[in-house]
Short mmCIF file of C-alpha atoms in Angstrom, two decimals:
data_model
loop_
_atom_site.label_atom_id
_atom_site.label_comp_id
_atom_site.label_asym_id
_atom_site.label_seq_id
_atom_site.Cartn_x
_atom_site.Cartn_y
_atom_site.Cartn_z
CA MET A 1 13.47 194.89 221.70
CA ILE A 2 14.15 194.53 217.97
CA ARG A 3 12.56 197.31 215.93
CA LEU A 4 11.79 196.25 212.39
CA SER A 5 9.32 197.26 209.72
CA LYS A 6 6.28 195.03 209.43
CA LYS A 7 7.69 193.40 206.29
CA GLU A 8 11.04 192.77 207.97
CA LYS A 9 9.30 191.37 211.02
CA ALA A 10 7.17 189.09 208.82
CA ILE A 11 10.32 187.71 207.18
CA GLU A 12 11.80 186.87 210.59
CA ILE A 13 8.53 185.38 211.81
CA ALA A 14 8.31 183.22 208.68
CA LYS A 15 11.78 181.85 209.44
CA ILE A 16 10.72 180.88 212.96
CA LEU A 17 7.54 179.27 211.65
CA ASP A 18 9.46 177.34 208.99
CA HIS A 19 11.82 176.02 211.63
CA LEU A 20 9.05 174.92 213.97
CA PHE A 21 6.44 173.79 211.42
CA PRO A 22 8.22 173.13 208.10
CA GLU A 23 5.42 171.06 206.53
CA PRO A 24 2.11 171.97 208.19
CA SER A 25 -0.81 169.73 207.36
CA ILE A 26 -4.45 170.76 207.25
CA PRO A 27 -5.63 170.30 210.87
CA LEU A 28 -9.12 169.15 209.88
CA PHE A 29 -9.89 165.51 209.10
CA HIS A 30 -10.99 165.17 205.47
CA GLN A 31 -10.85 162.75 202.56
CA ASN A 32 -11.43 164.96 199.53
CA SER A 33 -12.36 168.50 198.53
CA PHE A 34 -16.02 168.04 199.49
CA THR A 35 -15.26 166.71 202.97
CA LEU A 36 -12.75 169.51 203.55
CA LEU A 37 -15.40 172.05 202.60
CA ILE A 38 -17.83 170.50 205.09
CA ALA A 39 -15.17 170.30 207.82
CA VAL A 40 -14.23 173.97 207.42
CA LEU A 41 -17.91 174.93 207.45
CA LEU A 42 -18.32 173.03 210.72
CA SER A 43 -15.28 174.75 212.24
CA ALA A 44 -17.05 178.11 212.37
CA GLN A 45 -17.28 179.08 216.07
CA CYS A 46 -15.99 175.62 216.94
CA THR A 47 -12.60 174.09 217.63
CA ASP A 48 -10.92 171.84 215.09
CA GLU A 49 -10.68 169.20 217.81
CA ARG A 50 -14.47 169.01 218.13
CA VAL A 51 -14.96 169.00 214.38
CA ASN A 52 -12.53 166.10 214.06
CA LYS A 53 -14.58 164.14 216.58
CA VAL A 54 -17.74 164.24 214.47
CA THR A 55 -16.57 164.23 210.86
CA PRO A 56 -15.35 160.59 210.68
CA ALA A 57 -18.89 159.40 211.48
CA LEU A 58 -20.47 161.92 209.11
CA PHE A 59 -18.12 161.15 206.24
CA ALA A 60 -18.52 157.41 206.76
CA LEU A 61 -22.16 157.98 205.77
CA ALA A 62 -21.49 160.53 203.04
CA ASP A 63 -18.25 161.80 201.54
CA ASN A 64 -19.81 163.39 198.44
CA PRO A 65 -22.82 165.63 197.68
CA ASN A 66 -24.96 162.86 196.19
CA ALA A 67 -24.69 160.77 199.33
CA MET A 68 -25.05 163.75 201.67
CA VAL A 69 -28.43 164.83 200.28
CA GLN A 70 -29.77 161.37 201.11
CA ILE A 71 -29.13 161.85 204.82
CA PRO A 72 -32.02 163.50 206.73
CA ILE A 73 -31.14 166.94 208.07
CA GLU A 74 -32.12 165.76 211.55
CA GLN A 75 -29.56 162.95 211.36
CA ILE A 76 -26.82 165.34 210.25
CA GLN A 77 -27.74 167.65 213.12
CA GLU A 78 -27.54 164.83 215.64
CA ILE A 79 -24.07 163.83 214.42
CA ILE A 80 -22.65 167.37 214.48
CA LYS A 81 -24.45 168.67 217.59
CA ILE A 82 -21.26 169.19 219.65
CA CYS A 83 -20.00 171.65 217.02
CA GLY A 84 -22.59 174.26 217.95
CA LEU A 85 -25.12 175.93 215.64
CA SER A 86 -25.97 172.40 214.57
CA GLY A 87 -29.40 173.34 213.25
CA THR A 88 -28.07 176.03 210.97
CA LYS A 89 -25.04 174.02 209.90
CA SER A 90 -26.99 170.85 209.13
CA LYS A 91 -29.39 172.78 206.89
CA ALA A 92 -26.46 174.49 205.17
CA ILE A 93 -24.74 171.16 204.53
CA ASN A 94 -27.90 169.74 202.99
CA ARG A 95 -28.64 172.77 200.80
CA LEU A 96 -24.98 173.17 199.83
CA SER A 97 -24.93 169.57 198.64
CA GLU A 98 -28.08 170.11 196.59
CA ILE A 99 -26.59 173.19 194.92
CA LEU A 100 -23.34 171.42 194.12
CA ILE A 101 -25.33 168.71 192.33
CA GLN A 102 -27.68 171.10 190.55
CA LYS A 103 -25.24 173.82 189.50
CA PHE A 104 -21.75 172.33 189.60
CA ASN A 105 -22.18 168.68 188.57
CA GLY A 106 -21.33 167.59 192.09
CA GLU A 107 -17.92 169.29 191.96
CA ILE A 108 -16.48 171.97 194.24
CA PRO A 109 -16.30 175.26 192.30
CA ASP A 110 -12.78 176.53 191.75
CA ASN A 111 -13.42 180.24 192.22
CA ILE A 112 -14.11 182.26 195.31
CA ILE A 113 -17.29 183.92 194.02
CA ASP A 114 -19.09 180.62 193.45
CA LEU A 115 -17.75 179.21 196.70
CA GLU A 116 -19.01 182.17 198.70
CA SER A 117 -22.44 181.77 197.07
CA LEU A 118 -22.88 178.39 198.79
CA PRO A 119 -24.90 178.22 202.04
CA GLY A 120 -22.73 178.35 205.15
CA VAL A 121 -19.60 179.24 203.17
CA GLY A 122 -18.08 182.57 204.13
CA HIS A 123 -14.94 184.26 202.89
CA LYS A 124 -12.61 182.43 205.25
CA THR A 125 -14.01 179.01 204.33
CA ALA A 126 -13.82 179.82 200.63
CA SER A 127 -10.23 181.03 201.04
CA VAL A 128 -9.23 177.78 202.74
CA ILE A 129 -10.63 175.77 199.81
CA MET A 130 -8.92 178.00 197.24
CA ALA A 131 -5.61 177.65 199.08
CA GLN A 132 -5.61 174.01 200.09
CA ILE A 133 -7.56 172.36 197.27
CA PHE A 134 -6.80 174.52 194.27
CA GLY A 135 -3.42 175.91 195.32
CA VAL A 136 -4.46 179.51 194.68
CA PRO A 137 -2.48 181.91 196.91
CA SER A 138 -4.89 182.89 199.66
CA PHE A 139 -4.60 184.00 203.27
CA PRO A 140 -7.57 182.70 205.29
CA VAL A 141 -7.79 184.64 208.54
CA ASP A 142 -9.84 183.39 211.47
CA THR A 143 -10.15 184.99 214.90
CA HIS A 144 -6.99 183.23 216.11
CA ILE A 145 -4.80 184.50 213.26
CA HIS A 146 -6.42 187.91 213.71
CA ARG A 147 -5.39 187.89 217.39
CA LEU A 148 -1.79 186.84 216.67
CA ALA A 149 -1.37 189.39 213.88
CA HIS A 150 -2.25 192.09 216.41
CA ARG A 151 -0.10 190.58 219.13
CA TRP A 152 2.92 190.45 216.80
CA GLY A 153 2.38 193.97 215.50
CA LEU A 154 1.70 192.88 211.92
CA SER A 155 -1.78 194.38 211.70
CA SER A 156 -4.02 196.85 213.47
CA GLY A 157 -7.07 195.78 211.48
CA LYS A 158 -10.40 196.07 213.27
CA ASN A 159 -11.72 192.86 211.69
CA VAL A 160 -10.47 189.72 209.97
CA VAL A 161 -10.92 191.23 206.49
CA GLN A 162 -8.61 194.14 207.27
CA THR A 163 -6.14 191.82 208.96
CA GLU A 164 -6.14 189.55 205.91
CA MET A 165 -5.22 192.50 203.69
CA ASP A 166 -2.43 193.53 206.07
CA LEU A 167 -0.94 190.03 206.20
CA MET A 168 -1.05 189.73 202.42
CA LYS A 169 1.08 192.87 202.24
CA VAL A 170 3.78 191.76 204.66
CA PHE A 171 4.16 188.06 203.80
CA ASP A 172 5.42 186.97 200.40
CA LYS A 173 2.60 185.67 198.21
CA SER A 174 4.48 182.43 197.57
CA ILE A 175 4.10 181.35 201.22
CA TRP A 176 0.52 182.49 201.98
CA ASN A 177 -0.97 179.00 201.72
CA LYS A 178 1.60 177.56 204.09
CA VAL A 179 2.09 180.40 206.55
CA HIS A 180 -1.58 180.69 207.53
CA LEU A 181 -1.45 177.04 208.66
CA GLN A 182 1.86 177.60 210.43
CA ILE A 183 0.39 180.51 212.38
CA ILE A 184 -2.54 178.33 213.50
CA TYR A 185 -0.21 175.61 214.78
CA TYR A 186 2.12 178.14 216.39
CA GLY A 187 -0.73 179.87 218.20
CA ARG A 188 -1.96 176.60 219.66
CA LYS A 189 1.44 175.53 220.96
CA HIS A 190 3.29 178.73 221.83
CA CYS A 191 1.02 181.80 221.75
CA GLN A 192 -2.30 180.97 223.36
CA ALA A 193 -4.93 183.57 224.15
CA ARG A 194 -4.84 182.61 227.82
CA GLY A 195 -2.07 181.28 229.99
CA HIS A 196 0.53 182.68 227.62
CA HIS A 197 4.15 182.47 228.80
CA ILE A 198 6.40 184.81 226.85
CA GLU A 199 9.53 182.83 227.71
CA ALA A 200 8.01 179.85 225.87
CA CYS A 201 6.94 181.95 222.88
CA PRO A 202 9.89 182.54 220.51
CA ILE A 203 8.11 185.19 218.43
CA CYS A 204 6.83 187.32 221.33
CA LEU A 205 10.14 186.82 223.14
CA LYS A 206 12.14 188.02 220.16
CA PHE A 207 10.04 191.01 219.20
CA GLY A 208 8.85 192.08 222.63
CA LYS A 209 5.36 192.93 221.49
CA LYS A 210 3.07 193.93 224.32
CA LEU A 211 0.58 191.15 224.74
CA SER A 212 -3.14 191.66 224.23
#
């Protein structure tokens, strides 16, 4: 077992992630900042794979707020039904589009306060937009990153907010926008919640963290 400080461990983990996923792309299908916002909203309590199954059809009908408000909520709900919470999400998409037109001239706001004021947009969704659209250093943490941060001994946070703060401390700010995507891809391929094999997981194998 290699005993390192959390910062030292994060440096080594970042090297492994860079080797395996040097140029991670956003895993959600999107065409512009608006469609990314909708895709991330849909990903709440839903897999990216399912979201990517429904968004091409949705965005073929509307890839901007002006077009989206023209689609009946019931039609949006029918398209996104496999994503779960389709009733709530379809209403949020409609109202969000209205607000973007009324308050922001149809544009996606470039600050986290305005983003979080939009229906269906929580802190994690807003952080993804700030990171991937506006290039602002952010560290979006979902339940999967939260789990891996614990598994790797980088955080003992009780919730995603605390874990986000811990990860911001141990990873260099210059790589936040990339490393959160790398962790997502790594978790899917090497460090799953179930059926995890430590011999196939370079990070757990190297650091010997007790799995949880």
